[in-house]
Short mmCIF file of C-alpha atoms in Angstrom, two decimals:
data_model
loop_
_atom_site.label_atom_id
_atom_site.label_comp_id
_atom_site.label_asym_id
_atom_site.label_seq_id
_atom_site.Cartn_x
_atom_site.Cartn_y
_atom_site.Cartn_z
CA UNK Y 1 88.67 136.93 89.64
CA UNK Y 2 91.43 135.87 91.83
CA UNK Y 3 93.49 138.23 94.01
CA UNK Y 4 96.74 136.68 95.30
CA UNK Y 5 97.68 138.11 98.68
CA UNK Y 6 101.17 137.27 99.82
CA UNK Y 7 103.01 138.53 102.82
CA UNK Y 8 104.45 141.51 100.79
CA UNK Y 9 101.22 143.05 99.81
CA UNK Y 10 98.59 141.63 102.31
CA UNK Y 11 98.76 144.68 104.45
CA UNK Y 12 97.04 146.68 101.74
CA UNK Y 13 93.98 144.41 101.83
CA UNK Y 14 92.74 144.34 105.38
CA UNK Y 15 89.00 144.44 104.46
CA UNK Y 16 89.40 141.80 101.92
CA UNK Y 17 91.14 139.44 104.30
CA UNK Y 18 88.52 140.22 106.97
CA UNK Y 19 85.80 139.05 104.53
CA UNK Y 20 87.88 135.88 103.81
CA UNK Y 21 88.23 134.99 107.41
CA UNK Y 22 84.58 135.63 107.98
CA UNK Y 23 83.82 133.21 105.07
CA UNK Y 24 86.08 130.63 106.66
CA UNK Y 25 84.13 131.00 109.91
CA UNK Y 26 80.91 130.27 108.22
CA UNK Y 27 82.40 127.22 106.36
CA UNK Y 28 84.86 125.68 108.87
CA UNK Y 29 83.08 126.39 112.20
CA UNK Y 30 79.38 126.76 111.33
CA UNK Y 31 78.99 124.23 108.41
CA UNK Y 32 81.81 121.73 108.95
CA UNK Y 33 82.00 121.98 112.75
CA UNK Y 34 85.83 122.08 112.85
CA UNK Y 35 87.38 123.09 116.20
CA UNK Y 36 88.79 126.39 114.96
CA UNK Y 37 89.50 129.66 116.74
CA UNK Y 38 87.17 132.45 115.92
CA UNK Y 39 87.65 136.01 117.09
CA UNK Y 40 85.27 138.81 116.16
CA UNK Y 41 83.63 136.57 113.63
CA UNK Y 42 86.94 135.80 111.87
CA UNK Y 43 88.51 132.34 111.80
CA UNK Y 44 92.26 132.89 112.04
CA UNK Y 45 95.14 130.74 113.30
CA UNK Y 46 98.87 131.04 113.85
CA UNK Y 47 99.56 130.03 110.22
CA UNK Y 48 97.81 133.10 109.03
CA UNK Y 49 100.65 135.10 110.91
CA UNK Y 50 103.31 133.27 109.06
CA UNK Y 51 103.03 135.12 105.70
CA UNK Y 52 101.02 132.44 103.83
CA UNK Y 53 99.69 133.42 100.37
CA UNK Y 54 95.95 133.58 100.42
CA UNK Y 55 94.14 133.23 97.13
CA UNK Y 56 90.96 135.12 97.22
CA UNK Y 57 88.13 134.65 94.70
CA UNK Y 58 85.81 137.68 94.43
CA UNK Y 59 82.63 137.86 92.41
CA UNK Y 60 81.52 140.60 90.12
CA UNK Y 61 80.05 142.65 93.10
CA UNK Y 62 83.30 142.36 94.87
CA UNK Y 63 82.30 139.89 97.54
CA UNK Y 64 84.67 137.08 98.61
CA UNK Y 65 83.23 133.76 97.42
CA UNK Y 66 86.21 131.34 97.71
CA UNK Y 67 89.68 131.15 99.09
CA UNK Y 68 92.72 128.93 99.70
CA UNK Y 69 95.71 129.28 101.91
CA UNK Y 70 99.11 128.14 100.74
CA UNK Y 71 102.22 127.34 102.79
CA UNK Y 72 105.61 125.89 102.09
CA UNK Y 73 106.12 122.41 103.36
CA UNK Y 74 109.74 123.06 104.40
CA UNK Y 75 108.66 125.19 107.21
CA UNK Y 76 105.71 125.25 109.70
CA UNK Y 77 102.60 123.86 108.07
CA UNK Y 78 99.30 122.46 109.12
CA UNK Y 79 99.95 118.79 108.02
CA UNK Y 80 103.22 118.61 109.93
CA UNK Y 81 102.18 120.68 113.01
CA UNK Y 82 98.34 120.26 113.40
CA UNK Y 83 96.98 117.49 111.21
CA UNK Y 84 99.74 115.06 111.82
CA UNK Y 85 97.07 112.53 113.09
CA UNK Y 86 96.10 112.03 109.47
CA UNK Y 87 99.64 110.75 108.70
CA UNK Y 88 99.33 108.03 111.24
CA UNK Y 89 102.78 108.58 112.66
CA UNK Y 90 104.49 109.00 109.28
CA UNK Y 91 106.78 112.01 108.98
CA UNK Y 92 105.03 114.86 107.09
CA UNK Y 93 106.21 115.51 103.57
CA UNK Y 94 108.84 118.24 103.30
CA UNK Y 95 109.99 119.36 99.96
CA UNK Y 96 110.56 122.78 98.24
CA UNK Y 97 108.57 121.54 95.26
CA UNK Y 98 105.49 120.57 97.26
CA UNK Y 99 103.21 123.23 98.79
CA UNK Y 100 100.40 122.84 101.23
CA UNK Y 101 96.81 123.93 100.47
CA UNK Y 102 94.57 124.48 103.41
CA UNK Y 103 91.42 126.26 104.28
CA UNK Y 104 90.05 125.76 100.77
CA UNK Y 105 86.57 126.91 100.82
CA UNK Y 106 83.77 128.27 98.71
CA UNK Y 107 80.73 130.21 99.78
CA UNK Y 108 78.04 127.61 99.30
CA UNK Y 109 75.33 129.97 100.59
CA UNK Y 110 76.01 132.51 97.93
CA UNK Y 111 76.78 130.15 95.04
CA UNK Y 112 74.56 127.88 93.23
CA UNK Y 113 75.32 124.18 93.90
CA UNK Y 114 73.24 122.79 91.06
CA UNK Y 115 74.19 125.30 88.24
CA UNK Y 116 76.23 124.60 85.23
CA UNK Y 117 79.96 124.48 86.02
CA UNK Y 118 80.34 127.27 83.45
CA UNK Y 119 78.06 129.67 85.31
CA UNK Y 120 80.01 132.17 87.26
CA UNK Y 121 77.91 131.85 90.25
CA UNK Y 122 78.32 128.11 90.55
CA UNK Y 123 80.35 126.21 93.24
CA UNK Y 124 82.21 124.41 90.40
CA UNK Y 125 83.14 127.53 88.62
CA UNK Y 126 84.62 129.17 91.84
CA UNK Y 127 86.36 125.93 92.86
CA UNK Y 128 87.81 125.62 89.38
CA UNK Y 129 88.95 129.31 89.42
CA UNK Y 130 90.66 128.97 92.78
CA UNK Y 131 92.35 125.65 91.55
CA UNK Y 132 93.54 127.13 88.29
CA UNK Y 133 95.09 130.16 90.15
CA UNK Y 134 96.78 127.89 92.74
CA UNK Y 135 98.18 125.59 90.06
CA UNK Y 136 99.56 128.55 87.96
CA UNK Y 137 100.95 130.27 91.09
CA UNK Y 138 102.63 127.04 92.05
CA UNK Y 139 104.04 126.33 88.61
CA UNK Y 140 105.41 129.94 88.47
CA UNK Y 141 107.38 129.05 91.43
CA UNK Y 142 108.64 125.69 90.11
CA UNK Y 143 106.38 123.83 92.43
CA UNK Y 144 105.06 120.41 90.99
CA UNK Y 145 102.62 119.03 93.55
CA UNK Y 146 100.44 120.15 96.43
CA UNK Y 147 99.14 118.39 99.46
CA UNK Y 148 95.73 119.69 100.51
CA UNK Y 149 93.95 119.12 103.77
CA UNK Y 150 90.42 118.76 102.78
CA UNK Y 151 87.11 117.02 103.85
CA UNK Y 152 85.11 114.48 101.90
CA UNK Y 153 82.70 117.20 100.64
CA UNK Y 154 85.60 119.20 99.10
CA UNK Y 155 87.20 116.04 97.85
CA UNK Y 156 83.99 115.48 95.93
CA UNK Y 157 83.87 118.93 94.71
CA UNK Y 158 87.46 118.65 93.45
CA UNK Y 159 86.57 115.47 91.54
CA UNK Y 160 83.57 117.13 89.98
CA UNK Y 161 85.70 119.91 88.69
CA UNK Y 162 88.15 117.62 87.17
CA UNK Y 163 90.79 117.99 89.88
CA UNK Y 164 90.60 114.81 91.89
CA UNK Y 165 93.56 114.22 94.21
CA UNK Y 166 95.86 111.53 92.58
CA UNK Y 167 96.48 109.90 96.03
CA UNK Y 168 96.01 110.45 99.62
CA UNK Y 169 98.56 110.45 102.46
CA UNK Y 170 97.89 108.64 105.73
CA UNK Y 171 94.18 107.95 106.50
CA UNK Y 172 91.05 110.01 106.73
CA UNK Y 173 90.79 111.18 110.40
CA UNK Y 174 87.75 112.48 112.34
CA UNK Y 175 87.87 116.15 112.81
CA UNK Y 176 84.92 117.73 114.47
CA UNK Y 177 81.76 116.83 112.49
CA UNK Y 178 83.62 115.60 109.51
CA UNK Y 179 86.73 113.78 108.43
CA UNK Y 180 89.94 115.40 107.34
CA UNK Y 181 92.09 113.88 104.64
CA UNK Y 182 95.41 114.90 102.99
CA UNK Y 183 95.02 114.70 99.22
CA UNK Y 184 97.92 114.93 96.74
CA UNK Y 185 97.19 117.22 93.90
CA UNK Y 186 99.09 117.59 90.63
CA UNK Y 187 100.26 121.16 89.51
CA UNK Y 188 100.79 120.88 85.77
CA UNK Y 189 99.92 122.52 82.47
CA UNK Y 190 97.77 119.59 81.53
CA UNK Y 191 95.75 119.90 84.66
CA UNK Y 192 95.30 123.63 84.10
CA UNK Y 193 94.20 122.99 80.49
CA UNK Y 194 91.70 120.43 81.75
CA UNK Y 195 90.31 122.62 84.43
CA UNK Y 196 90.04 125.53 82.01
CA UNK Y 197 88.20 123.49 79.40
CA UNK Y 198 85.74 122.14 81.80
CA UNK Y 199 84.86 125.44 83.42
CA UNK Y 200 85.28 127.57 80.23
CA UNK Y 201 87.66 129.93 82.01
CA UNK Y 202 89.99 131.23 79.28
CA UNK Y 203 91.55 134.44 80.25
CA UNK Y 204 93.95 135.43 83.03
CA UNK Y 205 92.41 134.58 86.32
CA UNK Y 206 94.54 136.85 88.37
CA UNK Y 207 93.60 140.53 88.89
CA UNK Y 208 96.88 142.39 88.48
CA UNK Y 209 98.38 143.73 91.77
CA UNK Y 210 97.94 147.31 90.65
CA UNK Y 211 94.19 146.75 89.82
CA UNK Y 212 93.67 144.90 92.88
CA UNK Y 213 95.07 147.69 95.08
CA UNK Y 214 92.99 150.33 93.23
CA UNK Y 215 89.78 148.28 93.74
CA UNK Y 216 90.31 146.37 96.98
CA UNK Y 217 92.89 148.10 99.24
CA UNK Y 218 91.73 149.56 102.47
CA UNK Y 219 90.50 153.20 102.17
CA UNK Y 220 93.19 155.41 103.35
CA UNK Y 221 91.46 157.49 106.01
CA UNK Y 222 88.36 156.47 107.96
CA UNK Y 223 85.55 158.99 107.83
CA UNK Y 224 85.60 161.51 110.68
CA UNK Y 225 82.41 162.32 112.67
CA UNK Y 226 81.04 165.71 111.84
CA UNK Y 227 82.00 167.16 115.31
CA UNK Y 228 85.56 166.04 114.78
CA UNK Y 229 85.56 167.55 111.33
CA UNK Y 230 84.20 170.86 112.78
CA UNK Y 231 86.90 170.92 115.43
CA UNK Y 232 89.62 170.02 113.03
CA UNK Y 233 88.40 172.79 110.69
CA UNK Y 234 88.41 175.34 113.54
CA UNK Y 235 91.85 174.27 114.63
CA UNK Y 236 93.21 174.65 111.19
CA UNK Y 237 91.67 178.06 110.80
CA UNK Y 238 93.45 179.05 114.10
CA UNK Y 239 96.62 177.74 112.74
CA UNK Y 240 96.03 179.80 109.53
CA UNK Y 241 95.39 183.03 111.53
CA UNK Y 242 98.43 182.44 113.83
CA UNK Y 243 100.91 181.65 111.10
CA UNK Y 244 104.09 183.59 111.69
CA UNK Y 245 105.98 183.01 108.49
CA UNK Y 246 105.28 181.99 104.71
CA UNK Y 247 106.22 178.42 105.56
CA UNK Y 248 103.74 177.91 108.32
CA UNK Y 249 101.08 179.74 106.23
CA UNK Y 250 101.74 177.54 103.23
CA UNK Y 251 101.49 174.39 105.49
CA UNK Y 252 98.23 175.52 107.14
CA UNK Y 253 96.61 176.34 103.77
CA UNK Y 254 97.78 173.06 102.26
CA UNK Y 255 96.40 170.92 105.05
CA UNK Y 256 93.05 172.96 105.09
CA UNK Y 257 92.73 172.42 101.32
CA UNK Y 258 93.39 168.66 101.87
CA UNK Y 259 90.56 168.63 104.58
CA UNK Y 260 88.03 170.43 102.37
CA UNK Y 261 88.80 168.07 99.47
CA UNK Y 262 88.38 165.10 101.64
CA UNK Y 263 85.02 166.46 102.85
CA UNK Y 264 83.72 166.98 99.36
CA UNK Y 265 84.53 163.55 98.25
CA UNK R 1 121.70 144.66 112.11
CA UNK R 2 125.28 143.59 111.38
CA UNK R 3 126.61 141.19 108.72
CA UNK R 4 128.33 138.06 109.99
CA UNK R 5 130.47 136.55 107.51
CA UNK R 6 129.66 132.98 108.21
CA UNK R 7 132.74 131.80 106.25
CA UNK R 8 135.27 133.84 108.20
CA UNK R 9 134.33 131.94 111.32
CA UNK R 10 133.96 128.40 109.80
CA UNK R 11 136.15 126.46 107.41
CA UNK R 12 133.09 125.53 105.49
CA UNK R 13 132.46 128.83 103.92
CA UNK R 14 134.60 128.13 101.07
CA UNK R 15 132.31 125.17 100.40
CA UNK R 16 129.18 127.10 100.64
CA UNK R 17 130.51 129.78 98.28
CA UNK R 18 131.76 127.11 95.88
CA UNK R 19 128.25 125.61 96.04
CA UNK R 20 126.81 129.02 94.93
CA UNK R 21 129.50 129.53 92.17
CA UNK R 22 128.89 125.99 90.74
CA UNK R 23 125.06 126.75 90.84
CA UNK R 24 125.69 130.00 88.83
CA UNK R 25 127.86 128.14 86.22
CA UNK R 26 125.28 125.31 86.00
CA UNK R 27 122.27 127.58 85.71
CA UNK R 28 123.82 130.40 83.69
CA UNK R 29 123.49 133.03 86.35
CA UNK R 30 125.85 136.02 87.05
CA UNK R 31 125.90 136.09 90.83
CA UNK R 32 124.27 134.15 93.79
CA UNK R 33 123.91 135.09 97.46
CA UNK R 34 122.57 133.13 100.35
CA UNK R 35 121.58 134.84 103.63
CA UNK R 36 119.56 134.05 106.59
CA UNK R 37 118.23 136.25 109.49
CA UNK R 38 118.95 134.89 112.87
CA UNK R 39 115.91 136.29 114.64
CA UNK R 40 117.40 135.65 118.07
CA UNK R 41 120.56 137.69 117.61
CA UNK R 42 119.19 139.98 114.88
CA UNK R 43 122.05 139.29 112.67
CA UNK R 44 122.23 138.76 108.94
CA UNK R 45 124.41 135.76 108.12
CA UNK R 46 125.46 135.24 104.49
CA UNK R 47 127.72 134.62 101.72
CA UNK R 48 127.98 135.41 98.13
CA UNK R 49 129.81 135.12 94.99
CA UNK R 50 129.69 138.91 94.60
CA UNK R 51 133.14 140.69 94.40
CA UNK R 52 134.82 141.74 97.71
CA UNK R 53 134.47 145.31 96.41
CA UNK R 54 130.60 145.14 96.36
CA UNK R 55 130.34 143.23 99.58
CA UNK R 56 132.49 145.93 101.41
CA UNK R 57 130.58 148.71 99.73
CA UNK R 58 127.28 147.13 100.55
CA UNK R 59 128.21 146.72 104.14
CA UNK R 60 129.61 150.21 104.41
CA UNK R 61 126.43 151.72 103.06
CA UNK R 62 124.48 149.53 105.45
CA UNK R 63 122.38 148.42 102.54
CA UNK R 64 121.36 145.32 104.59
CA UNK R 65 118.99 147.59 106.66
CA UNK R 66 116.96 148.76 103.57
CA UNK R 67 117.62 146.54 100.59
CA UNK R 68 114.12 145.40 99.54
CA UNK R 69 115.55 142.32 97.77
CA UNK R 70 116.64 141.19 101.14
CA UNK R 71 113.60 141.96 103.33
CA UNK R 72 110.50 141.72 101.25
CA UNK R 73 111.07 138.26 99.71
CA UNK R 74 111.30 136.82 103.24
CA UNK R 75 107.50 137.67 103.69
CA UNK R 76 106.70 135.57 100.63
CA UNK R 77 106.31 131.88 100.14
CA UNK R 78 107.04 132.03 96.34
CA UNK R 79 110.19 133.25 94.61
CA UNK R 80 110.12 137.07 94.09
CA UNK R 81 111.25 138.45 90.78
CA UNK R 82 113.11 141.68 91.46
CA UNK R 83 110.80 143.21 88.76
CA UNK R 84 108.11 143.41 91.34
CA UNK R 85 110.42 145.34 93.68
CA UNK R 86 111.85 147.74 91.19
CA UNK R 87 109.33 150.46 92.00
CA UNK R 88 110.79 150.84 95.45
CA UNK R 89 112.97 153.90 96.26
CA UNK R 90 115.31 151.73 98.18
CA UNK R 91 115.66 149.34 95.41
CA UNK R 92 116.67 152.05 93.02
CA UNK R 93 119.23 153.26 95.47
CA UNK R 94 120.91 150.00 96.00
CA UNK R 95 121.06 149.06 92.37
CA UNK R 96 122.28 152.56 91.34
CA UNK R 97 125.36 151.61 93.38
CA UNK R 98 125.34 147.97 92.27
CA UNK R 99 125.63 149.06 88.59
CA UNK R 100 129.17 150.42 89.27
CA UNK R 101 130.20 146.89 90.29
CA UNK R 102 128.64 145.36 87.12
CA UNK R 103 125.69 143.87 89.03
CA UNK R 104 122.37 143.96 87.12
CA UNK R 105 119.04 144.78 88.73
CA UNK R 106 117.49 141.69 87.03
CA UNK R 107 117.23 138.76 89.45
CA UNK R 108 115.07 136.83 91.90
CA UNK R 109 115.00 135.90 95.54
CA UNK R 110 113.93 132.56 96.79
CA UNK R 111 112.60 132.34 100.44
CA UNK R 112 113.32 129.26 102.39
CA UNK R 113 111.15 128.50 105.42
CA UNK R 114 112.92 126.21 107.84
CA UNK R 115 111.24 123.73 110.26
CA UNK R 116 111.97 126.00 113.09
CA UNK R 117 110.38 129.12 111.58
CA UNK R 118 113.62 130.57 110.54
CA UNK R 119 113.86 132.03 107.08
CA UNK R 120 116.72 131.92 104.60
CA UNK R 121 117.02 133.58 101.15
CA UNK R 122 118.87 132.75 98.01
CA UNK R 123 119.19 135.65 95.51
CA UNK R 124 120.53 135.26 92.00
CA UNK R 125 121.08 137.81 89.21
CA UNK R 126 121.59 137.69 85.46
CA UNK R 127 122.27 140.46 83.12
CA UNK R 128 120.35 139.74 79.89
CA UNK R 129 117.37 140.74 77.91
CA UNK R 130 114.13 140.34 79.70
CA UNK R 131 112.94 137.78 77.13
CA UNK R 132 115.96 135.62 78.00
CA UNK R 133 115.55 136.19 81.55
CA UNK R 134 111.93 135.03 81.64
CA UNK R 135 112.90 131.80 79.63
CA UNK R 136 115.87 131.14 81.93
CA UNK R 137 113.65 131.68 85.13
CA UNK R 138 111.16 129.12 83.91
CA UNK R 139 113.85 126.62 83.11
CA UNK R 140 115.77 126.89 86.41
CA UNK R 141 113.32 127.71 88.99
CA UNK R 142 112.66 124.19 90.23
CA UNK R 143 116.29 123.39 90.37
CA UNK R 144 116.95 126.74 92.19
CA UNK R 145 114.21 125.89 94.75
CA UNK R 146 115.74 122.56 95.53
CA UNK R 147 119.31 123.97 95.71
CA UNK R 148 118.02 126.76 98.06
CA UNK R 149 116.67 124.22 100.61
CA UNK R 150 119.57 122.00 100.41
CA UNK R 151 122.03 124.85 101.03
CA UNK R 152 119.77 126.32 103.83
CA UNK R 153 119.49 122.95 105.66
CA UNK R 154 123.30 122.33 105.21
CA UNK R 155 124.12 125.79 106.67
CA UNK R 156 121.69 125.37 109.40
CA UNK R 157 123.11 121.96 110.30
CA UNK R 158 126.71 123.02 110.04
CA UNK R 159 128.01 123.99 113.38
CA UNK R 160 127.67 127.72 112.90
CA UNK R 161 124.36 129.62 112.66
CA UNK R 162 121.60 127.98 114.59
CA UNK R 163 123.66 125.16 115.95
CA UNK R 164 121.85 125.62 119.23
CA UNK R 165 118.54 125.69 117.41
CA UNK R 166 119.26 122.48 115.43
CA UNK R 167 120.94 120.72 118.28
CA UNK R 168 118.62 120.64 121.22
CA UNK R 169 120.30 119.34 124.31
CA UNK R 170 118.43 116.31 125.50
CA UNK R 171 119.27 114.77 128.89
CA UNK R 172 120.32 111.19 128.93
CA UNK R 173 117.00 110.32 130.66
CA UNK R 174 115.14 112.07 127.97
CA UNK R 175 117.05 110.23 125.19
CA UNK R 176 116.50 106.78 127.00
CA UNK R 177 112.86 107.43 127.26
CA UNK R 178 112.52 108.49 123.74
CA UNK R 179 114.77 105.60 122.48
CA UNK R 180 112.47 103.16 124.13
CA UNK R 181 109.29 104.85 123.02
CA UNK R 182 110.75 104.61 119.54
CA UNK R 183 111.17 100.92 120.06
CA UNK R 184 107.44 100.56 120.84
CA UNK R 185 107.60 100.22 124.65
CA UNK R 186 104.68 101.41 126.79
CA UNK R 187 105.41 104.06 129.25
CA UNK R 188 104.76 101.64 132.10
CA UNK R 189 107.25 99.25 130.72
CA UNK R 190 109.84 102.07 130.20
CA UNK R 191 109.25 103.15 133.77
CA UNK R 192 110.02 99.49 134.89
CA UNK R 193 113.20 99.39 132.80
CA UNK R 194 114.58 102.80 133.96
CA UNK R 195 113.15 102.42 137.47
CA UNK R 196 111.18 105.61 137.38
CA UNK R 197 107.49 106.15 137.48
CA UNK R 198 105.55 106.07 134.26
CA UNK R 199 104.35 109.55 135.17
CA UNK R 200 108.11 110.67 134.91
CA UNK R 201 108.43 108.89 131.63
CA UNK R 202 105.49 110.87 130.31
CA UNK R 203 107.12 114.07 131.53
CA UNK R 204 110.49 113.25 129.94
CA UNK R 205 108.82 112.62 126.66
CA UNK R 206 106.84 115.78 127.03
CA UNK R 207 110.12 117.67 127.54
CA UNK R 208 111.51 116.02 124.49
CA UNK R 209 108.51 117.10 122.44
CA UNK R 210 109.05 120.73 123.54
CA UNK R 211 112.77 120.73 122.92
CA UNK R 212 112.35 119.25 119.39
CA UNK R 213 109.49 121.65 118.69
CA UNK R 214 107.27 118.53 118.09
CA UNK R 215 103.49 118.52 118.70
CA UNK R 216 103.23 114.75 118.60
CA UNK R 217 105.57 112.02 120.05
CA UNK R 218 105.97 110.26 116.58
CA UNK R 219 107.02 113.77 115.28
CA UNK R 220 109.57 114.00 118.03
CA UNK R 221 110.85 110.52 117.43
CA UNK R 222 111.18 111.34 113.82
CA UNK R 223 113.20 114.52 114.47
CA UNK R 224 115.31 112.80 117.15
CA UNK R 225 116.27 110.00 114.61
CA UNK R 226 117.32 112.59 112.10
CA UNK R 227 119.48 114.32 114.71
CA UNK R 228 121.02 111.12 115.86
CA UNK R 229 119.64 111.22 119.44
CA UNK R 230 117.73 108.01 118.74
CA UNK R 231 118.94 105.08 116.83
CA UNK R 232 116.41 102.86 115.03
CA UNK R 233 116.97 99.26 115.78
#
């Protein structure tokens, strides 16, 4: 299931994004040896602060197993600003109808590399799910193509899932332990149909915003330590005792009831 | 934030508004608005095909400070259908007033992310059944996206908003160094031609990169050519 996190709703999903950045650390730093910034176990860069859309694939247990980051090519983007070496001096593509896909990854430790592409825990299935979501999200916005910064491993995985880049920009360029390349991807109904057929994904791949918030948004209040709870309780009891008018009494009662409800749950 | 009427300052406003009304005619839309936030001066700059009555009322109510159709889509990379924002209290408030001016609460906003990190926004409305709206949206979205960026780039390059942003001031030395770099000369050769050290050439080129917000020299040359600082020969 895919959760689409744009700059408007991302703040509801701190824990999910943390998991995503942790997955990116395992993939891009540990496995691929890219020179990425990792802080507190999370791989994040300046582009994550520019309100990109992050597509997150979660498995049945709610764990993040894949993700992709999408940026416009009209503004700051990785190919223009960071990976320009790939373009061999050519200007970066800039178009409102071409988006950029970066940090495309799947959790290869958790997923089965050899399983059938139709098995939900296979690399192919999750890759397809992310690609279908990206394609549908792009088409909804009138976007027709994507340029994806990928490595040969991911390029192979895309071919296997029936989504081979139709061309490449510039030349493959060494980047850490691997080579980075800029593949051009088609965003069309035909492609979505092909991906869906191959992976046997038929329904809506997106979790609705409301369901996503109910299931994955950060919990409102962090649990208090028992001493803090006792002190808070004592304080509220004092407030209750010293209330001077009905309004104060109501307020104290209300907040005390809230606290007790929270303790029960 | 204050609203700056770009057009009142520039003779080109009429052209920008005509662009928007032509767009509405062509794509069967009721109203179109363009705005951009100048993050430096914290001003909202924009123009619109809305009636003067609504523009005045909007400004008087200071809706620009709360209107979700103005603020939230700027945090998205994809067009935002107002349907997604309709649950917002501030949305309800703005469009309760808008109804009196015959403006529907059915529309969408397209965010435009520019090369210098600035963000523009085109919003369009259409009063029709939701089925018609969904069909219309699908038909016109690509064209709207293209129109949005074209307008944004034109506005940004017109000599009003962001003129300073788009027209970095390069020294003649910086231009000379870049011109010769573009012609394929090495830094040592350029130093000989300009009778400065190659180290100084390197520094000039580095300044140019910073001024043009370019991370690489080829990128700086590309931008300098677009801006007319360097002429390909």
